[in-house]
mmCIF file of C-alpha atoms in Angstrom:
data_model
loop_
_atom_site.group_PDB
_atom_site.id
_atom_site.type_symbol
_atom_site.label_atom_id
_atom_site.label_comp_id
_atom_site.label_asym_id
_atom_site.label_seq_id
_atom_site.Cartn_x
_atom_site.Cartn_y
_atom_site.Cartn_z
ATOM 1 C CA MET W 1 38.124 -13.395 -43.184
ATOM 2 C CA SER W 2 38.283 -13.688 -39.308
ATOM 3 C CA GLY W 3 38.982 -11.015 -37.840
ATOM 4 C CA GLU W 4 36.901 -8.746 -40.526
ATOM 5 C CA LEU W 5 34.022 -7.061 -39.221
ATOM 6 C CA ALA W 6 30.827 -7.370 -40.620
ATOM 7 C CA VAL W 7 28.787 -4.705 -41.820
ATOM 8 C CA VAL W 8 25.314 -3.560 -41.240
ATOM 9 C CA PRO W 9 23.435 -0.477 -42.984
ATOM 10 C CA GLU W 10 22.498 1.871 -40.575
ATOM 11 C CA LYS W 11 19.109 1.539 -40.029
ATOM 12 C CA LYS W 12 17.087 5.335 -40.321
ATOM 13 C CA LYS W 13 16.013 5.889 -36.714
ATOM 14 C CA GLY W 14 12.522 7.133 -36.245
ATOM 15 C CA GLY W 15 11.879 4.537 -39.410
ATOM 16 C CA PRO W 16 9.122 1.690 -39.518
ATOM 17 C CA SER W 17 12.435 -1.308 -39.271
ATOM 18 C CA SER W 18 12.676 0.677 -35.707
ATOM 19 C CA ILE W 19 9.808 0.156 -34.461
ATOM 20 C CA GLN W 20 9.911 -3.396 -32.578
ATOM 21 C CA CYS W 21 6.670 -5.850 -32.404
ATOM 22 C CA PRO W 22 5.299 -6.685 -28.920
ATOM 23 C CA MET W 23 5.231 -10.502 -28.074
ATOM 24 C CA LEU W 24 1.770 -12.094 -27.409
ATOM 25 C CA ASN W 25 1.222 -14.127 -24.369
ATOM 26 C CA SER W 26 -1.567 -15.494 -22.923
ATOM 27 C CA THR W 27 -2.518 -12.778 -21.091
ATOM 28 C CA ASN W 28 -2.516 -9.847 -23.141
ATOM 29 C CA TYR W 29 -4.059 -10.186 -25.783
ATOM 30 C CA THR W 30 -6.189 -7.042 -25.815
ATOM 31 C CA VAL W 31 -2.962 -4.535 -25.191
ATOM 32 C CA TRP W 32 -1.231 -6.728 -27.951
ATOM 33 C CA SER W 33 -4.118 -6.203 -30.459
ATOM 34 C CA MET W 34 -4.317 -2.394 -30.160
ATOM 35 C CA ARG W 35 0.007 -2.689 -30.640
ATOM 36 C CA MET W 36 0.052 -4.158 -33.244
ATOM 37 C CA LYS W 37 -3.174 -2.196 -34.975
ATOM 38 C CA VAL W 38 -0.408 0.284 -34.546
ATOM 39 C CA VAL W 39 2.698 -1.419 -35.622
ATOM 40 C CA LEU W 40 1.412 -2.531 -38.814
ATOM 41 C CA LYS W 41 -0.469 0.740 -39.923
ATOM 42 C CA VAL W 42 2.833 2.438 -39.391
ATOM 43 C CA HIS W 43 4.249 -0.403 -42.462
ATOM 44 C CA LYS W 44 1.201 0.946 -44.153
ATOM 45 C CA VAL W 45 -0.474 -2.698 -44.870
ATOM 46 C CA TRP W 46 -2.777 -2.323 -41.860
ATOM 47 C CA ASP W 47 -5.709 -2.420 -45.053
ATOM 48 C CA THR W 48 -4.751 -5.781 -45.734
ATOM 49 C CA ILE W 49 -6.212 -7.653 -42.193
ATOM 50 C CA GLU W 50 -8.856 -4.783 -42.641
ATOM 51 C CA THR W 51 -10.459 -5.621 -45.798
ATOM 52 C CA GLY W 52 -8.740 -9.532 -46.687
ATOM 53 C CA SER W 53 -6.459 -7.209 -49.748
ATOM 54 C CA GLU W 54 -4.159 -10.256 -50.957
ATOM 55 C CA GLU W 55 -1.955 -8.075 -52.326
ATOM 56 C CA GLY W 56 1.638 -10.133 -52.534
ATOM 57 C CA ASP W 57 3.885 -7.385 -50.610
ATOM 58 C CA LYS W 58 1.856 -5.778 -48.446
ATOM 59 C CA ASN W 59 0.249 -9.344 -48.250
ATOM 60 C CA ASP W 60 3.708 -11.011 -46.871
ATOM 61 C CA MET W 61 4.561 -7.483 -45.185
ATOM 62 C CA ALA W 62 2.127 -7.870 -42.972
ATOM 63 C CA ARG W 63 2.046 -11.605 -41.983
ATOM 64 C CA ALA W 64 6.052 -11.225 -41.265
ATOM 65 C CA LEU W 65 5.049 -8.813 -38.571
ATOM 66 C CA LEU W 66 2.908 -11.470 -37.100
ATOM 67 C CA PHE W 67 4.773 -13.989 -37.094
ATOM 68 C CA GLN W 68 6.923 -11.321 -35.128
ATOM 69 C CA SER W 69 4.689 -10.808 -32.078
ATOM 70 C CA ILE W 70 3.736 -14.478 -31.994
ATOM 71 C CA PRO W 71 5.241 -17.568 -29.535
ATOM 72 C CA GLU W 72 6.624 -20.744 -31.945
ATOM 73 C CA ALA W 73 4.176 -22.424 -31.220
ATOM 74 C CA LEU W 74 0.878 -20.590 -32.538
ATOM 75 C CA ILE W 75 2.748 -20.146 -35.488
ATOM 76 C CA LEU W 76 2.995 -23.637 -36.257
ATOM 77 C CA GLN W 77 -0.997 -23.635 -36.161
ATOM 78 C CA VAL W 78 -1.329 -20.719 -38.572
ATOM 79 C CA GLY W 79 1.833 -20.878 -40.565
ATOM 80 C CA ASN W 80 -0.355 -22.380 -43.056
ATOM 81 C CA LEU W 81 -3.055 -19.744 -43.705
ATOM 82 C CA ASP W 82 -1.950 -17.309 -47.119
ATOM 83 C CA THR W 83 -3.482 -14.438 -45.767
ATOM 84 C CA SER W 84 -2.431 -11.941 -43.107
ATOM 85 C CA LYS W 85 -6.592 -11.192 -42.444
ATOM 86 C CA ALA W 86 -6.419 -15.499 -41.557
ATOM 87 C CA VAL W 87 -4.001 -15.387 -39.590
ATOM 88 C CA TRP W 88 -5.073 -11.994 -37.722
ATOM 89 C CA ASP W 89 -8.514 -13.526 -37.214
ATOM 90 C CA ALA W 90 -7.226 -17.153 -36.419
ATOM 91 C CA ILE W 91 -5.187 -15.703 -33.370
ATOM 92 C CA LYS W 92 -8.273 -13.458 -32.428
ATOM 93 C CA GLY W 93 -10.241 -16.402 -32.454
ATOM 94 C CA ARG W 94 -7.948 -18.117 -29.679
ATOM 95 C CA HIS W 95 -7.655 -15.429 -27.205
ATOM 96 C CA ILE W 96 -11.116 -14.553 -27.380
ATOM 97 C CA GLY W 97 -12.606 -16.332 -25.697
ATOM 98 C CA ALA W 98 -9.425 -17.232 -23.419
ATOM 99 C CA GLU W 99 -10.333 -12.859 -22.893
ATOM 100 C CA ARG W 100 -13.633 -14.026 -21.534
ATOM 101 C CA VAL W 101 -12.994 -16.783 -19.296
ATOM 102 C CA LYS W 102 -10.500 -13.985 -17.985
ATOM 103 C CA GLU W 103 -12.739 -11.541 -17.333
ATOM 104 C CA ALA W 104 -14.413 -13.576 -15.268
ATOM 105 C CA ARG W 105 -12.804 -14.955 -13.441
ATOM 106 C CA LEU W 106 -11.435 -10.985 -12.630
ATOM 107 C CA GLN W 107 -15.216 -10.127 -11.596
ATOM 108 C CA THR W 108 -15.101 -13.351 -9.115
ATOM 109 C CA LEU W 109 -11.580 -12.079 -7.689
ATOM 110 C CA SER W 110 -13.070 -8.207 -7.483
ATOM 111 C CA ALA W 111 -16.519 -9.805 -5.549
ATOM 112 C CA GLU W 112 -13.826 -11.512 -3.159
ATOM 113 C CA PHE W 113 -11.960 -8.351 -2.474
ATOM 114 C CA GLU W 114 -14.892 -6.419 -1.962
ATOM 115 C CA ARG W 115 -16.248 -9.112 1.015
ATOM 116 C CA ILE W 116 -13.510 -10.058 2.155
ATOM 117 C CA ARG W 117 -13.514 -9.345 5.898
ATOM 118 C CA MET W 118 -11.271 -10.779 9.082
ATOM 119 C CA SER W 119 -13.042 -13.310 11.160
ATOM 120 C CA GLU W 120 -12.752 -12.889 15.078
ATOM 121 C CA GLU W 121 -9.965 -16.124 15.476
ATOM 122 C CA GLU W 122 -8.206 -15.304 12.543
ATOM 123 C CA SER W 123 -4.726 -13.462 13.011
ATOM 124 C CA ILE W 124 -3.326 -11.025 11.279
ATOM 125 C CA ASP W 125 -0.299 -11.872 9.034
ATOM 126 C CA THR W 126 -3.130 -15.188 8.075
ATOM 127 C CA PHE W 127 -6.156 -12.174 7.231
ATOM 128 C CA ALA W 128 -2.939 -10.135 5.249
ATOM 129 C CA GLY W 129 -1.584 -13.525 3.109
ATOM 130 C CA ARG W 130 -4.818 -13.663 2.132
ATOM 131 C CA ILE W 131 -5.422 -9.914 0.260
ATOM 132 C CA SER W 132 -1.608 -10.176 -0.956
ATOM 133 C CA GLU W 133 -3.025 -13.626 -2.648
ATOM 134 C CA LEU W 134 -6.147 -12.079 -3.805
ATOM 135 C CA ALA W 135 -4.162 -9.239 -5.150
ATOM 136 C CA THR W 136 -1.807 -11.624 -6.642
ATOM 137 C CA LYS W 137 -4.202 -13.423 -8.775
ATOM 138 C CA SER W 138 -5.346 -9.974 -10.242
ATOM 139 C CA ALA W 139 -2.378 -8.825 -11.145
ATOM 140 C CA GLU W 140 -1.938 -12.092 -12.628
ATOM 141 C CA LEU W 141 -4.759 -12.111 -14.614
ATOM 142 C CA GLY W 142 -3.360 -8.479 -16.173
ATOM 143 C CA GLN W 143 -5.497 -5.694 -13.391
ATOM 144 C CA THR W 144 -2.764 -4.815 -10.779
ATOM 145 C CA ILE W 145 -5.257 -3.325 -7.974
ATOM 146 C CA ASP W 146 -3.402 -0.364 -6.170
ATOM 147 C CA GLU W 147 -1.572 -0.468 -2.847
ATOM 148 C CA PRO W 148 -3.570 2.339 -1.571
ATOM 149 C CA LYS W 149 -7.255 0.340 -2.029
ATOM 150 C CA ILE W 150 -4.712 -2.571 -0.644
ATOM 151 C CA VAL W 151 -4.188 -0.625 2.734
ATOM 152 C CA LYS W 152 -7.847 0.695 2.599
ATOM 153 C CA LYS W 153 -9.515 -1.902 2.719
ATOM 154 C CA PHE W 154 -7.299 -3.822 4.852
ATOM 155 C CA LEU W 155 -7.991 -1.590 7.867
ATOM 156 C CA ALA W 156 -11.567 -1.189 7.060
ATOM 157 C CA SER W 157 -12.552 -5.198 6.659
ATOM 158 C CA LEU W 158 -10.398 -5.355 10.893
ATOM 159 C CA PRO W 159 -13.083 -6.367 13.368
ATOM 160 C CA ASP W 160 -13.674 -2.606 15.356
ATOM 161 C CA LYS W 161 -14.372 -4.358 18.607
ATOM 162 C CA LYS W 162 -10.343 -5.230 18.322
ATOM 163 C CA PHE W 163 -8.593 -2.621 16.018
ATOM 164 C CA ILE W 164 -10.958 0.767 16.215
ATOM 165 C CA THR W 165 -8.868 2.570 18.697
ATOM 166 C CA ILE W 166 -5.259 1.286 16.347
ATOM 167 C CA VAL W 167 -7.438 1.776 13.246
ATOM 168 C CA ALA W 168 -8.483 5.608 13.333
ATOM 169 C CA SER W 169 -4.960 7.048 14.634
ATOM 170 C CA LEU W 170 -3.315 5.170 11.612
ATOM 171 C CA GLU W 171 -5.857 7.072 9.940
ATOM 172 C CA GLN W 172 -4.137 9.852 11.588
ATOM 173 C CA ILE W 173 -1.608 10.160 11.653
ATOM 174 C CA LEU W 174 -0.789 8.692 8.108
ATOM 175 C CA ASN W 175 -0.827 9.328 4.475
ATOM 176 C CA LEU W 176 -2.993 6.009 3.806
ATOM 177 C CA ASN W 177 -2.070 7.168 0.242
ATOM 178 C CA LYS W 178 1.645 6.756 0.377
ATOM 179 C CA THR W 179 2.252 4.464 3.092
ATOM 180 C CA LYS W 180 3.401 0.411 2.544
ATOM 181 C CA PHE W 181 0.898 -2.432 2.942
ATOM 182 C CA GLU W 182 3.481 -4.151 5.268
ATOM 183 C CA ASP W 183 4.299 -1.313 6.752
ATOM 184 C CA ILE W 184 0.109 -1.128 8.205
ATOM 185 C CA VAL W 185 0.733 -4.834 8.393
ATOM 186 C CA GLY W 186 3.878 -4.597 10.779
ATOM 187 C CA ARG W 187 2.155 -1.534 12.337
ATOM 188 C CA LEU W 188 -0.817 -3.504 13.817
ATOM 189 C CA LYS W 189 1.205 -6.876 14.449
ATOM 190 C CA ALA W 190 3.377 -4.535 17.322
ATOM 191 C CA TYR W 191 -0.002 -2.806 18.293
ATOM 192 C CA LYS W 192 -1.731 -6.606 19.443
ATOM 193 C CA GLU W 193 1.661 -7.989 20.361
ATOM 194 C CA ARG W 194 1.657 -5.413 23.359
ATOM 195 C CA VAL W 195 -2.560 -5.623 24.329
ATOM 196 C CA ASN W 196 -2.139 -8.862 24.362
ATOM 197 C CA GLY W 197 1.701 -8.318 26.615
ATOM 198 C CA GLU W 198 -0.291 -5.833 28.605
ATOM 199 C CA GLU W 199 -4.214 -8.731 28.568
ATOM 200 C CA VAL W 200 -1.511 -11.508 30.238
ATOM 201 C CA HIS W 201 -0.110 -9.203 32.700
ATOM 202 C CA GLN W 202 -3.310 -7.576 34.405
ATOM 203 C CA ASN W 203 -4.809 -11.005 34.942
ATOM 204 C CA ASP W 204 -1.340 -12.435 36.447
ATOM 205 C CA GLN W 205 -2.199 -9.324 38.233
ATOM 206 C CA GLY W 206 -5.451 -10.112 39.189
ATOM 207 C CA LYS W 207 -4.827 -13.489 39.570
ATOM 208 C CA LEU W 208 -2.515 -12.803 42.525
ATOM 209 C CA MET W 209 -4.511 -10.444 44.551
ATOM 210 C CA TYR W 210 -7.215 -13.153 45.364
ATOM 211 C CA SER W 211 -4.848 -15.606 46.158
ATOM 212 C CA ASN W 212 -3.221 -13.405 48.808
ATOM 213 C CA ILE W 213 -6.964 -12.465 49.976
ATOM 214 C CA GLY W 214 -7.267 -14.851 53.360
ATOM 215 C CA LEU W 215 -10.451 -15.678 54.874
ATOM 216 C CA THR W 216 -10.813 -12.961 57.271
ATOM 217 C CA GLU W 217 -10.644 -10.653 54.830
ATOM 218 C CA LEU W 218 -13.844 -11.676 53.102
ATOM 219 C CA PRO W 219 -16.541 -9.440 52.837
ATOM 220 C CA ARG W 220 -19.192 -10.900 55.861
ATOM 221 C CA TRP W 221 -21.895 -12.143 53.646
ATOM 222 C CA ILE W 222 -18.933 -13.811 51.517
ATOM 223 C CA ARG W 223 -17.730 -15.699 54.518
ATOM 224 C CA THR W 224 -21.187 -16.192 55.917
ATOM 225 C CA TRP W 225 -22.199 -17.979 52.399
ATOM 226 C CA ARG W 226 -18.883 -20.016 52.599
ATOM 227 C CA TRP W 227 -19.121 -21.345 56.134
ATOM 228 C CA LYS W 228 -22.889 -22.276 55.488
ATOM 229 C CA LYS W 229 -21.922 -24.396 52.276
ATOM 230 C CA SER W 230 -19.198 -26.081 54.298
ATOM 231 C CA ARG W 231 -21.629 -27.331 57.187
ATOM 232 C CA ARG W 232 -24.558 -28.789 54.387
ATOM 233 C CA SER W 233 -21.824 -30.320 52.834
ATOM 234 C CA PHE W 234 -20.496 -31.774 56.091
ATOM 235 C CA TRP W 235 -23.732 -32.907 56.894
ATOM 236 C CA TRP W 236 -24.268 -34.648 53.582
ATOM 237 C CA THR W 237 -21.420 -36.068 53.927
ATOM 238 C CA ARG W 238 -22.184 -37.758 57.380
ATOM 239 C CA LYS W 239 -25.505 -38.590 56.341
ATOM 240 C CA ARG W 240 -24.671 -40.835 53.118
ATOM 241 C CA THR W 241 -22.271 -42.143 55.207
ATOM 242 C CA TRP W 242 -24.226 -43.181 58.327
ATOM 243 C CA THR W 243 -26.981 -44.244 55.463
ATOM 244 C CA TRP W 244 -24.139 -46.630 53.665
ATOM 245 C CA ASN W 245 -23.367 -48.552 56.574
ATOM 246 C CA SER W 246 -26.692 -48.665 57.832
ATOM 247 C CA SER W 247 -27.334 -50.907 54.381
ATOM 248 C CA THR W 248 -24.576 -53.106 55.254
ATOM 249 C CA GLU W 249 -25.042 -53.649 58.506
ATOM 250 C CA GLN W 250 -28.576 -54.605 57.467
#
């Protein structure tokens, strides 16, 4: 009848039925297998996988739990297997190769992270983006690089010639274990902008100073050198013109 409420039997809290199965995906096989082993033990059916027992009720329960914890596409691949051990081994076989590829890729990313350095021509934003990309790729493969490690690596990889002063200051005034990566990047960008502004100002002041200096205000040896240079230039020009005119007349 419409309006009637369906009565669902209450499950005992803390019992096996209240434990949810972990869902397997393309990157978490190792953790999934550890959690799933605990679930199967709680339901008293792990021995069917460990020994390959084909005992009816236990085997069916183990297969049911495994099917609840894997994607539908994988169920279609292993659904025709009769024992829980065969299902478990099939899942393992499909992911063990992927795990090895993942481990190799993580080792490559780790080596890249250790070697990364900022070039002299590179901007702070570009370099920060390269480090963030490595950290993101590592996290996608299941290995998270802690933010303090990223911060310290970022500071240690900056060119000493340009940043040694600000890096030393930041290491003294900040707790790098609690400082956000974005905060460090922002502070360095602000520092670089200020340094660039001062360099432009100094260059402009230098150009203005030299443009205001007359010839009579220059040191005597510079005035003498410029006068001799101008005479040589004049003599060379007159000689070239005379030679050209003489050849033309001939």
